[in-house]
Coordinates of C-alpha atoms in Angstrom, one line a residue:
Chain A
X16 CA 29.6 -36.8 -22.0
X17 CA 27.4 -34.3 -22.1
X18 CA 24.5 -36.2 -21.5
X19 CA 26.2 -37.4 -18.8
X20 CA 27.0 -34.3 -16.5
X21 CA 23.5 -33.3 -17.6
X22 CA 22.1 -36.8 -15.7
X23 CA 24.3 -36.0 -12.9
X24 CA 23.1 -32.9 -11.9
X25 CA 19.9 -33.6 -12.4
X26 CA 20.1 -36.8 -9.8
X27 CA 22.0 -34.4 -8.1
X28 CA 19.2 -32.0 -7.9
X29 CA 16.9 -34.6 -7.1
X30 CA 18.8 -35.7 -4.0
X31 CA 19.1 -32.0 -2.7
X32 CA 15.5 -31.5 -3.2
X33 CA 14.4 -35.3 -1.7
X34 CA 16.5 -34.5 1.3
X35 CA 14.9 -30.9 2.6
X36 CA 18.0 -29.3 1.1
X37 CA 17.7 -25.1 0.1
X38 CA 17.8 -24.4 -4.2
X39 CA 19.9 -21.0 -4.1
X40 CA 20.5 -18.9 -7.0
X41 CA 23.7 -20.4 -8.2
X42 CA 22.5 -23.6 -7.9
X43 CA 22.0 -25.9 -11.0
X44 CA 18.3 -26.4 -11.1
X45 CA 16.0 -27.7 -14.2
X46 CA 14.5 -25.4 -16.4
X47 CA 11.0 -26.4 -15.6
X48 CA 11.7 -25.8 -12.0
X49 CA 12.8 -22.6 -13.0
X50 CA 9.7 -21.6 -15.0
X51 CA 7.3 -23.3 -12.8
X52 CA 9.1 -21.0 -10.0
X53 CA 9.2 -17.6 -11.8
X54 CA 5.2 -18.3 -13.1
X55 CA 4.1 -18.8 -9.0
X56 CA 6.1 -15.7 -7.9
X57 CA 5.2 -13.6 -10.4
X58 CA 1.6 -14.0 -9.6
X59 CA 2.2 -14.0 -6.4
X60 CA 3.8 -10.7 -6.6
X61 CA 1.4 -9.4 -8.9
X62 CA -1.8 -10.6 -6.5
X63 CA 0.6 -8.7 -3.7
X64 CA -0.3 -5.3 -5.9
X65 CA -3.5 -5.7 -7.1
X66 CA -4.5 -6.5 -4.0
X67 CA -3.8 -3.1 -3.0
X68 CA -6.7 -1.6 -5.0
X69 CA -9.9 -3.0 -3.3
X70 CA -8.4 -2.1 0.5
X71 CA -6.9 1.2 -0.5
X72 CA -10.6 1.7 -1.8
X73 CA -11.8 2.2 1.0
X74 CA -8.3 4.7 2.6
X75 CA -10.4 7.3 2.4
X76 CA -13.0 6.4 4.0
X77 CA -12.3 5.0 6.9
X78 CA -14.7 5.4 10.0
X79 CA -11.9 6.3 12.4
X80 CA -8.0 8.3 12.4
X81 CA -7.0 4.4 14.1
X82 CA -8.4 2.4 11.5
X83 CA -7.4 4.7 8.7
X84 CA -3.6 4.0 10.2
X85 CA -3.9 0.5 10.5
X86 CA -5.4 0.4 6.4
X87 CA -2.3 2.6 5.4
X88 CA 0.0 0.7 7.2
X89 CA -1.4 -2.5 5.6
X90 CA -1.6 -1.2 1.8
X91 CA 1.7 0.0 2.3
X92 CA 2.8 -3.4 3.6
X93 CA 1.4 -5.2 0.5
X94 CA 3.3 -3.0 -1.7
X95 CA 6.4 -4.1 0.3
X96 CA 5.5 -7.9 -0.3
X97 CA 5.2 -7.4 -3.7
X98 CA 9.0 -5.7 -3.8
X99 CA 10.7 -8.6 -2.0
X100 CA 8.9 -11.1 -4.2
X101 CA 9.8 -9.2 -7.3
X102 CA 13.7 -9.3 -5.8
X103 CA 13.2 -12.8 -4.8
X104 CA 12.1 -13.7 -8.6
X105 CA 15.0 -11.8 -10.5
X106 CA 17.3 -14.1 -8.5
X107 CA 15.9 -16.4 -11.0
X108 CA 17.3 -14.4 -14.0
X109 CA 13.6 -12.7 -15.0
X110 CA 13.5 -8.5 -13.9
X111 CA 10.5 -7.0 -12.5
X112 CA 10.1 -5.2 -15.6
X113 CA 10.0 -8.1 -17.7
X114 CA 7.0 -10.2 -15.1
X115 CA 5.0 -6.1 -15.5
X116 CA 4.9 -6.4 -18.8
X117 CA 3.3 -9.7 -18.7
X118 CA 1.2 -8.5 -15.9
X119 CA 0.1 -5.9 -17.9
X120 CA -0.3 -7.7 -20.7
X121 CA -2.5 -10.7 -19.2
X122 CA 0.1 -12.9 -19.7
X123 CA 0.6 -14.0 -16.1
X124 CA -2.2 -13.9 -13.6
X125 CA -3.1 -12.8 -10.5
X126 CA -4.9 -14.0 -7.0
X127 CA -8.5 -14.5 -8.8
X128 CA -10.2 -13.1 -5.0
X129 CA -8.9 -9.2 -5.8
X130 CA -11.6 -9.2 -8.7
X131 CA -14.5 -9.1 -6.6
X132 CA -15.1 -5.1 -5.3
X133 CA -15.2 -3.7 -1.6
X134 CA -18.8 -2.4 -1.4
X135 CA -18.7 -1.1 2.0
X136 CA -16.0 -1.1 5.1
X137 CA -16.8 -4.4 6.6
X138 CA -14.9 -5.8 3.2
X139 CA -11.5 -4.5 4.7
X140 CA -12.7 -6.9 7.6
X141 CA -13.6 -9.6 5.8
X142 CA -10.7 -9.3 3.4
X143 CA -8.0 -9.2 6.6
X144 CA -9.8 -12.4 8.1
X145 CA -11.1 -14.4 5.3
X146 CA -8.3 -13.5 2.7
X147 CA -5.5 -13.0 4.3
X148 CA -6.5 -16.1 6.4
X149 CA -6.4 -18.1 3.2
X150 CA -3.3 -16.5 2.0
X151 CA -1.6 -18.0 5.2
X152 CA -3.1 -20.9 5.2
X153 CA -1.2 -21.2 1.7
X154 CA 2.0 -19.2 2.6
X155 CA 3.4 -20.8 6.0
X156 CA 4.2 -24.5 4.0
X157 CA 6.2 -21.9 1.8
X158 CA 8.0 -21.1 4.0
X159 CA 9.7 -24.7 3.9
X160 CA 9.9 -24.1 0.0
X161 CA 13.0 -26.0 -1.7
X162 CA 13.9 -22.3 -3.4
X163 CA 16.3 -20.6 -0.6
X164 CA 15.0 -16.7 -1.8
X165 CA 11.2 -17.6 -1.8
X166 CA 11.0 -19.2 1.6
X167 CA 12.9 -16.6 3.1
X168 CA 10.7 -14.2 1.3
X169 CA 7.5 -16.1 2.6
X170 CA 9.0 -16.0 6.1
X171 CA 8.8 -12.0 6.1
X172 CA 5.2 -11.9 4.7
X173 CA 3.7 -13.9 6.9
X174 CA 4.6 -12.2 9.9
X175 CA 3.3 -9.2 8.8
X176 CA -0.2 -11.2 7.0
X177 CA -0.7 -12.6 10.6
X178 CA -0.8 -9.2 11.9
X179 CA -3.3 -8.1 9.2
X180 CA -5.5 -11.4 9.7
X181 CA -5.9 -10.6 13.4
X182 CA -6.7 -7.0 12.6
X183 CA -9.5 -7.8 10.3
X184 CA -10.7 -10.2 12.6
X185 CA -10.9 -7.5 15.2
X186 CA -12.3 -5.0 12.7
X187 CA -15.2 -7.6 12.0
X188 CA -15.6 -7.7 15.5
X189 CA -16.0 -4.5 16.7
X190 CA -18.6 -4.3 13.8
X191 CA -20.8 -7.6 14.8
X192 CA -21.0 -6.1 18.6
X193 CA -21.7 -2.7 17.2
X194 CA -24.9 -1.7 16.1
X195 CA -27.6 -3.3 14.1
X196 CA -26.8 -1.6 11.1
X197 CA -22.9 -2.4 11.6
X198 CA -23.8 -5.9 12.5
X199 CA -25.6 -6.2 9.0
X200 CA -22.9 -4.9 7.3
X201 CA -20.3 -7.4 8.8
X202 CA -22.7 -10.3 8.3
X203 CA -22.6 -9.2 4.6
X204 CA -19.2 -8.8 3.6
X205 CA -19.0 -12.0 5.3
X206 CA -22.0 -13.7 2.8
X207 CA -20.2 -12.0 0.1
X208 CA -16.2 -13.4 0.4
X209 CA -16.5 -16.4 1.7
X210 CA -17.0 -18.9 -1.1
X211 CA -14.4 -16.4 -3.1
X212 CA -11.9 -17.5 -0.3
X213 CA -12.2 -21.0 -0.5
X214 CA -11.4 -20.9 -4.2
X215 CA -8.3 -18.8 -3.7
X216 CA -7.0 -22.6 -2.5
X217 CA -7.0 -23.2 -6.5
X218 CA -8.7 -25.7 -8.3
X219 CA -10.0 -29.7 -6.8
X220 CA -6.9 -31.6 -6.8
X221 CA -8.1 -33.5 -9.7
X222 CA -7.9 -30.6 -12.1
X223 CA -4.6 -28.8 -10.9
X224 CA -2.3 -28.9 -13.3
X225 CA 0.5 -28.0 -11.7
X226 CA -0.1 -29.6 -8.4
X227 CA 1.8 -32.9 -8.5
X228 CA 5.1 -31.7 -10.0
X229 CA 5.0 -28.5 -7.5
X230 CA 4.6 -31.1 -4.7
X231 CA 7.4 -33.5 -6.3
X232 CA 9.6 -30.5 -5.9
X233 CA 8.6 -29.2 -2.7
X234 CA 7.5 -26.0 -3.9
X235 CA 4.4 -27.3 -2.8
X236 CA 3.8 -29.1 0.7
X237 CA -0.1 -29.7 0.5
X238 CA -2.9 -30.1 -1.7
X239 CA -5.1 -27.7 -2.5
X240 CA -7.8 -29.6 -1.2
X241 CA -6.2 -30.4 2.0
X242 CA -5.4 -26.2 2.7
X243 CA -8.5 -25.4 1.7
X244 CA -10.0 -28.4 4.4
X245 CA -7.5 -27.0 6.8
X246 CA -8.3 -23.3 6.2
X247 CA -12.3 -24.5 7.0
X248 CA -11.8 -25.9 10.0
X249 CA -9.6 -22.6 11.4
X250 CA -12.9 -20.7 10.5
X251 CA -15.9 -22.3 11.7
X252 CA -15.0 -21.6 15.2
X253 CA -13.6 -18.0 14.4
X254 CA -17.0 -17.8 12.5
X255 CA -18.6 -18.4 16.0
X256 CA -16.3 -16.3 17.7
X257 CA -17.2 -13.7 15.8
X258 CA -21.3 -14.0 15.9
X259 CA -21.3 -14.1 12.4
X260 CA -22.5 -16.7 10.5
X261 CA -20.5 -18.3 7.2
X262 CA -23.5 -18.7 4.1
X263 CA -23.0 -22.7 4.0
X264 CA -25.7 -24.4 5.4
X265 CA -23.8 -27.9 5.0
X266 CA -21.0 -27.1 7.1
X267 CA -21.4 -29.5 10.0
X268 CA -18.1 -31.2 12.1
X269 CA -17.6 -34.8 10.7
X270 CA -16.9 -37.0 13.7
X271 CA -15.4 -39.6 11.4
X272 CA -12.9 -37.5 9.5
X273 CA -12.1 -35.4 11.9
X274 CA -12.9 -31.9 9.6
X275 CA -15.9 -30.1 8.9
X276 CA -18.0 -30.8 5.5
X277 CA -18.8 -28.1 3.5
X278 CA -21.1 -27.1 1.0
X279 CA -20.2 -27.5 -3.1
X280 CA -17.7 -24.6 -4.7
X281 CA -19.1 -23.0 -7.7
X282 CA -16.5 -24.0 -9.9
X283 CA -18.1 -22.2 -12.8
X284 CA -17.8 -19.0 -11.2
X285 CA -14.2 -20.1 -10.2
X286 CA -13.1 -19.8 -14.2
X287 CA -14.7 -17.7 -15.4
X288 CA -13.3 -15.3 -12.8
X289 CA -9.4 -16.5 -14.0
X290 CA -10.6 -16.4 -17.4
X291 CA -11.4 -12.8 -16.8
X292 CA -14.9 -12.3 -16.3
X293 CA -15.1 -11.3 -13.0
X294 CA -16.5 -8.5 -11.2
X295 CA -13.5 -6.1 -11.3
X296 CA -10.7 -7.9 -13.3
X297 CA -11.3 -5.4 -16.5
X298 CA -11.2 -2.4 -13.9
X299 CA -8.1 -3.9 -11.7
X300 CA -5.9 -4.7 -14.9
X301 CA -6.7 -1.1 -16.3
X302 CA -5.9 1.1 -13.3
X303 CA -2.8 -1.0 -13.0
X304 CA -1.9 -0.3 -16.2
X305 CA -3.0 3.3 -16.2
X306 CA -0.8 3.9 -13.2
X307 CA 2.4 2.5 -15.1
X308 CA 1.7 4.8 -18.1
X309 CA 1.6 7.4 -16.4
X310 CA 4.1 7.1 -14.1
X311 CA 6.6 6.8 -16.9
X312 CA 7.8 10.1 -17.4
X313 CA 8.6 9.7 -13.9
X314 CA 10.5 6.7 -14.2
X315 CA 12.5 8.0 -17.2
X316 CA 13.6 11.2 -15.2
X317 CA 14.7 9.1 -12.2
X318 CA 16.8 7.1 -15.0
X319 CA 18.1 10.1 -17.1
X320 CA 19.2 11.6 -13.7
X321 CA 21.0 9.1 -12.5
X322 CA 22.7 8.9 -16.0
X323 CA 23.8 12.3 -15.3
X324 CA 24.9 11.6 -11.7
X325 CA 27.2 8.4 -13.7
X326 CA 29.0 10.3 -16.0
X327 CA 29.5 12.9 -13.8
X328 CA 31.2 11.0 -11.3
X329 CA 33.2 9.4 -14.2
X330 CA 34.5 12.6 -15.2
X331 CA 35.5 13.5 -12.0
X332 CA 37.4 10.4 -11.8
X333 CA 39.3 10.5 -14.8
X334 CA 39.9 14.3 -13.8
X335 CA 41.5 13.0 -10.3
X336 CA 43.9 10.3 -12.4
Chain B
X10 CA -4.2 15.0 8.7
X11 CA -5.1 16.9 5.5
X12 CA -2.0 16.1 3.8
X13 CA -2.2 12.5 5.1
X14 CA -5.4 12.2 3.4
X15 CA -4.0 13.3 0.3
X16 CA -1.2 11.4 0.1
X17 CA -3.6 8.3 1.2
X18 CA -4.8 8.9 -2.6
X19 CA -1.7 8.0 -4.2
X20 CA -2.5 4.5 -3.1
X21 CA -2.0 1.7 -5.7
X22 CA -1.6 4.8 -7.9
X23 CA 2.6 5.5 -7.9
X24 CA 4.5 5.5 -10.6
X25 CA 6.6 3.2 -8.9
X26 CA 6.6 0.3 -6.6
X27 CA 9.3 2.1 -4.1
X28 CA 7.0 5.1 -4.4
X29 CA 4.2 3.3 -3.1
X30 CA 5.7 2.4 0.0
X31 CA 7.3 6.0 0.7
X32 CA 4.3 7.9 -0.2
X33 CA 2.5 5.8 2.1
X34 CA 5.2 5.8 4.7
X35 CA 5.1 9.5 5.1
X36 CA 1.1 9.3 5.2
X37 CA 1.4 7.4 7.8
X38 CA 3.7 9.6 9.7
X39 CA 1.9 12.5 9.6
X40 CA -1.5 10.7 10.9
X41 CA 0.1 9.7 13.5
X42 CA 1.4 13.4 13.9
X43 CA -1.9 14.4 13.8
X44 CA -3.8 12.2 16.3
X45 CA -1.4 13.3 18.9
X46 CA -2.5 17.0 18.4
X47 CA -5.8 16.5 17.9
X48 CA -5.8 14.5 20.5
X49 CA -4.3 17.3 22.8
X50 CA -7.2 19.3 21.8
X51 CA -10.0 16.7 22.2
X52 CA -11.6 13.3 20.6
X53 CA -9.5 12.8 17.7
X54 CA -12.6 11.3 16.1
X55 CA -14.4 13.9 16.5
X56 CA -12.8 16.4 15.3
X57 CA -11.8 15.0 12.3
X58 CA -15.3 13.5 11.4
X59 CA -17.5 15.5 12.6
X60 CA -16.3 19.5 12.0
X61 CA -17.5 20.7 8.6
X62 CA -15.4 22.6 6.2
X63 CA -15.5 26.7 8.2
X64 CA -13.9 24.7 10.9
X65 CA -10.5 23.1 9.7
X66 CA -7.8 25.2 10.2
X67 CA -5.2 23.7 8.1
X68 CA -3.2 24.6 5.6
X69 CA -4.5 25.6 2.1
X70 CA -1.4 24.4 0.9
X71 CA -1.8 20.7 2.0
X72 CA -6.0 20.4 1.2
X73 CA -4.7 21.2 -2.8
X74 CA -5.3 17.7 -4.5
X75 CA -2.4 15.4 -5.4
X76 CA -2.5 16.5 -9.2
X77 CA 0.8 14.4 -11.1
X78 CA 3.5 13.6 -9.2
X79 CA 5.5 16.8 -9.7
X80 CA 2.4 18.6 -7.7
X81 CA 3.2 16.0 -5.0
X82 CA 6.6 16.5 -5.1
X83 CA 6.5 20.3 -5.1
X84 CA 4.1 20.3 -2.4
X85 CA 6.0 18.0 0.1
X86 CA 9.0 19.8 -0.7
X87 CA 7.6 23.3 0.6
X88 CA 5.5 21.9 3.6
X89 CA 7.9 19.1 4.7
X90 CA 11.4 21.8 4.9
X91 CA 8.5 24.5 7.0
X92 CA 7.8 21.4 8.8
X93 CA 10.9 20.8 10.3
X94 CA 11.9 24.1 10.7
X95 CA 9.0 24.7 12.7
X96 CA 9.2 21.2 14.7
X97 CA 13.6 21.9 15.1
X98 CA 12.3 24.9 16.6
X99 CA 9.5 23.6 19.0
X100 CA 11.7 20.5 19.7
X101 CA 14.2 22.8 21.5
X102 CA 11.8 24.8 23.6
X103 CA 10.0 23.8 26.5
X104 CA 6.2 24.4 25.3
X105 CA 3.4 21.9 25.3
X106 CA 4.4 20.4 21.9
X107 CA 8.1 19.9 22.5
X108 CA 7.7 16.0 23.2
X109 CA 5.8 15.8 19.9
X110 CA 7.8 18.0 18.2
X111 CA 10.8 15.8 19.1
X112 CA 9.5 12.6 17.4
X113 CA 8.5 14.6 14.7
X114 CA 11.3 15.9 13.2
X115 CA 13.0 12.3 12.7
X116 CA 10.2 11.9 10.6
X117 CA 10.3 15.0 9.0
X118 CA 14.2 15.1 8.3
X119 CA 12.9 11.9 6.4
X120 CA 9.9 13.5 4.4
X121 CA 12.2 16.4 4.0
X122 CA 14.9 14.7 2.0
X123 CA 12.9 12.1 0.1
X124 CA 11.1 15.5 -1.4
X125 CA 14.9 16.8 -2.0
X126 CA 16.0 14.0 -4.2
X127 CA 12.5 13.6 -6.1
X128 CA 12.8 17.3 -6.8
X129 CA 16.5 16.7 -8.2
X130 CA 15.4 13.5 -10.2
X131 CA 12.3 15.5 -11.7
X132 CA 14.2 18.9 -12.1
X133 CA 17.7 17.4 -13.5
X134 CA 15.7 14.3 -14.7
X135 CA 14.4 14.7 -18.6
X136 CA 12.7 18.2 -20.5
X137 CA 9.5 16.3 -19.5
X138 CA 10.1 16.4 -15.8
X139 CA 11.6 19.7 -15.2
X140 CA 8.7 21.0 -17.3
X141 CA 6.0 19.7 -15.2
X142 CA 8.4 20.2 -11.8
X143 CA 8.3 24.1 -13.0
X144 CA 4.8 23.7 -13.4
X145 CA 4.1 22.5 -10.2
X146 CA 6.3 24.7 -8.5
X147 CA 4.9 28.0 -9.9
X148 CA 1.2 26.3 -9.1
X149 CA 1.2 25.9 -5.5
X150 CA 3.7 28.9 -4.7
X151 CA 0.9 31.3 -4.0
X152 CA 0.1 29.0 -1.1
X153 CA 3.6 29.3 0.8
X154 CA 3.0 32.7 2.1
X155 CA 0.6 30.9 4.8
X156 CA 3.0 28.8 6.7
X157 CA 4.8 31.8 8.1
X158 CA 1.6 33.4 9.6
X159 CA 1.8 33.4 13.3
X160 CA -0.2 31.1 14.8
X161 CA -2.0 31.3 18.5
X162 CA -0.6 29.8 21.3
X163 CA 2.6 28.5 19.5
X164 CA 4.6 31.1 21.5
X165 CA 8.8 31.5 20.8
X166 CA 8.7 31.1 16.9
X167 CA 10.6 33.7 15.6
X168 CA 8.6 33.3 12.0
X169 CA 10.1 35.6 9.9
X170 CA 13.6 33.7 10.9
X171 CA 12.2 30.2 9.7
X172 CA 10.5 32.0 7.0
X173 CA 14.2 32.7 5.8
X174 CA 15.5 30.0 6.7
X175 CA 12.9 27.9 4.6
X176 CA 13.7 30.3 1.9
X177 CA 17.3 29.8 1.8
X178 CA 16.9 25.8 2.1
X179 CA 14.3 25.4 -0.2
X180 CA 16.2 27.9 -2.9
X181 CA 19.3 26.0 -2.3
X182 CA 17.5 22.2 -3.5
X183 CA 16.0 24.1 -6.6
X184 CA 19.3 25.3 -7.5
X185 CA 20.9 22.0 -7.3
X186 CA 18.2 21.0 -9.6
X187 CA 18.9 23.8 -11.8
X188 CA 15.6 25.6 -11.1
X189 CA 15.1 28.7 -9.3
X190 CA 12.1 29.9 -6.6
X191 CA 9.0 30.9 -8.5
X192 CA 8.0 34.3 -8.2
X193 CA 4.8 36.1 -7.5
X194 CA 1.7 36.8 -4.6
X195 CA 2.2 34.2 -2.0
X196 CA -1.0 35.2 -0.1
X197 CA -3.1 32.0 -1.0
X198 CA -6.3 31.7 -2.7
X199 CA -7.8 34.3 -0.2
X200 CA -5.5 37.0 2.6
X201 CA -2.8 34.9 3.2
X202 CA -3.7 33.0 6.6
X203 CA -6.9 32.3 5.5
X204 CA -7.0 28.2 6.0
X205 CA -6.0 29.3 9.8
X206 CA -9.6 30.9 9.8
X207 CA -11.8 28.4 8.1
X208 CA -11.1 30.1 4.5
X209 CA -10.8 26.8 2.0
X210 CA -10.9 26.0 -1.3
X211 CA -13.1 24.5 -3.2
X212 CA -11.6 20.7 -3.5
X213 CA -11.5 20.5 0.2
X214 CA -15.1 19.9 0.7
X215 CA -14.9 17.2 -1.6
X216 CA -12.3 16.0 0.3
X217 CA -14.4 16.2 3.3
X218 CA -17.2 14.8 2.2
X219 CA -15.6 11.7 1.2
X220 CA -13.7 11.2 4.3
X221 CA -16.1 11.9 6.4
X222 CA -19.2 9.7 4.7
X223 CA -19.5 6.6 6.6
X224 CA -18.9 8.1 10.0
X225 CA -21.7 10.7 9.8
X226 CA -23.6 8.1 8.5
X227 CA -23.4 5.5 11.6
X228 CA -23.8 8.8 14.6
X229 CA -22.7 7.9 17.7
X230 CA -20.7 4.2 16.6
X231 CA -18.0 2.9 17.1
X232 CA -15.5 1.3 15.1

């Protein structure tokens, strides 16, 4: 019997899932689809605020009031992403609480791109056009996600990523037709994020591990191989555009296939950056965490106060009846 | 703009996600606050990048550095409620900065309140919080004396009025926290009105120096 209901809604499941229909909360859904759901939110929640720390690097700094605005607004932006993806994970029955922790902890990841370091201003450039390029690239086909909360999530952030792209993009540009020196710099923060870009896409096909189920249940659309193709042939011609030139000398247009070739990823570097070892992830992890711990006291007087406010309010009720 | 900067710091730094956002909201508020005035005084650009310490003449209150987040707090409360005094008061008269005056105090009737209820949580929060809230308080009190200096060419502030008024709001939030208004100088770290003239303290160059790096570096660009 009960094995029976248990087959049903899982063919039921299947159905909704095989014919475009939305998961919501309530829904019955399989554990792993759960799990599988709550692991790819949470880091992409958790890539949403570490990803603060390389661009807000450079807040400070800023060359002009305009661009200084358009950084602020941007960081500030990120941290919003990472609140509705948070939300949109608790629907799930986890708590944002619970997915810091394992941040914290090193139990779930982030974006492996926010471990390389902003060295000079063009990398806010080249972070909104190459990064935030990739990120969309990945995002829109979430936005058809079978999970109701996440593509509805997905369809808010990527609005406000394809604002940021087109800002970098102009930020690298005023930089390339500036002067020499500016030109340089643009030309190597370019050199330098790149090939980091193309492995946000995640690992060849052949050694994803979580590619072919995500795909089965439309949490996925595309391969990573295919975005990452996809995202290649968006950026030759915005390479161009630009003046800048992308460090692959085996890009060339393939008449045949329709796509541009590229040059071999340095899958080497690729794990050992997830594994940890990257430029920044030791510094990235520990200002995170620093900012938690002491934050607390803060958090714990916003809690006792509101305590207060409770019982108050209760008293005053039971004085009233 | 000062202020701005400062609270630009907090970034990827709050204690909480919420925080991150409303810090950086209000940052963003008052650069934009800023670029309209400098703007009515000259090359926004230029003036912020390019005048050296002697010639700011803000606040000492807002150059003081973020320290925790009950030194935020305390100082967004004091400048935020002068604020919007001050900007109620040019709003309704007829000078140059009434249209920006205008925009500005929707924004700072939101600064002003999201202070109020941090300075509640902190104050009526834990022993912890009201400690440090105290602390921060009695820390940047000296530099409150400042905001009620009349300033050139903002004609029709009656500045001993706001300076009451701002004394009666601010002393009202601090009661409902259950603390009270410090007490002691409030002339500063010099006279009182001494930012107005170029007067800093020290942290500010460091400020300045920072912010101002890669456009003194790159003369004459643009960006």
């Amino acid at each position: 019997m009960g094995t029976d209901l248990g087959a049903q809604l899982a063919a039921a499941f299947d159905a909704a899932v095989a014919a475009d229909e939305r998961v919501e909360p309530r829904d019955w859904m399989p554990d792993e689809y759960r799990a599988s759901l709550v692991r790819q939110m949470a880091q992409h929640a958790h890539s949403e605020i570490i990803g603060m720390q390389p661009e807000a690097n450079w807040i400070t700094r800023a060359p002009s009031l305009r661009r200084k605005a358009i950084l602020m607004a941007k960081v500030q932006d990120e941290a919003g992403h990472g609140l509705y993806l948070y939300s949109a994970a608790e629907t799930l029955g986890t708590s944002r609480d619970e997915l810091l922790d394992k941040l914290h902890s090193g139990k779930q990841k982030y974006s492996s791109i926010f471990n390389y370091p902003t060295l000079t201003w063009a990398d806010v450039g080249a972070i909104g056009w190459l990064v935030d390029g990739a990120a969309i690239t990945n995002q829109v086909p979430i936005c058809r996600c079978s999970y109701g909360p996440y593509a509805r999530a997905m369809v808010r952030i990527c609005k406000e990523e394809s604002f940021h792209q087109r800002q970098g993009f102009e930020l690298l540009m005023a930089l390339s037709k500036g002067t020499e020196e500016q030109h340089a710099m643009a030309q190597d923060a370019v050199d330098r994020w790149w090939w980091p870009s193309l492995m946000m896409f995640g690992p060849p096909d052949d050694e994803s591990a979580h590619s072919a189920q995500s795909m089965a249940w439309r949490i996925k659309r595309h391969s990573n191989d295919e975005l990452r193709r996809r995202f290649v042939d968006i950026a030759v011609p915005q390479a161009e555009a630009l003046g800048l030139t992308l460090p692959d000398p085996d890009i060339k247009w393939n008449e045949e296939s329709g796509h541009h070739d590229f040059g071999a990823i340095d899958w080497a570097e690729f794990w050992d950056v997830l594994k940890g070892n990257g430029p920044c992830n030791e510094e990235r992890l520990t200002r995170r965490r620093t900012a938690h711990e002491e934050g607390a006291w803060v958090r714990d007087a916003a809690a006792a106060y509101a305590e207060k406010q409770a019982s108050k309010a209760s008293t005053e009720s039971e004085a009233r009846v | 703009m000062i202020l701005s900067h400062r609270l630009g710091e907090w970034a990827g730094d709050a204690p909480v996600l919420e925080e991150e956002v409303a810090l950086a909201n209000i940052a963003l508020d008052l650069l934009g606050q800023a670029r309209v005035l400098l703007s009515m005084a000259g090359d926004e650009d230029e003036l912020a990048f390019l005048r050296d310490e002697r010639s700011f003449r803000n606040l000492q209150l807002v150059e003081q550095p973020n320290g925790d987040f009950a030194h935020t707090i305390a100082r967004q409360l004091y400048f935020s409620f002068h604020q919007h005094e001050l900007y109620t008061v040019l709003a309704a008269g007829d000078g140059p900065f009434a249209p920006l005056a205008a925009k500005a105090v929707k924004e700072t009737a939101y600064h002003r309140d999201h202070a109020e209820q941090w300075t509640l949580r902190l104050g009526d929060g834990t022993e912890e919080s009201r400690a440090r809230m105290l602390t921060a308080l009695t820390a940047l009190w000296r530099y409150t004396g400042e905001m009620f200096r009349p300033i050139d060419g903002l004609d029709g502030v009656d500045w001993q009025a706001l300076e009451q008024r701002w004394l009666a709001a601010v002393g009202a939030v601090l009661e409902r926290a259950g603390l009270t208004l410090p007490e002691g100088r409030r002339t500063g770290a010099w006279a009182a009105g001494a930012g107005r003239e170029g007067l800093h303290t020290e942290s500010f160059g460091r400020m300045l120096a920072e912010m101002q790096h890669l456009h003194r570096s790159h003369p004459g660009a643009s960006w």
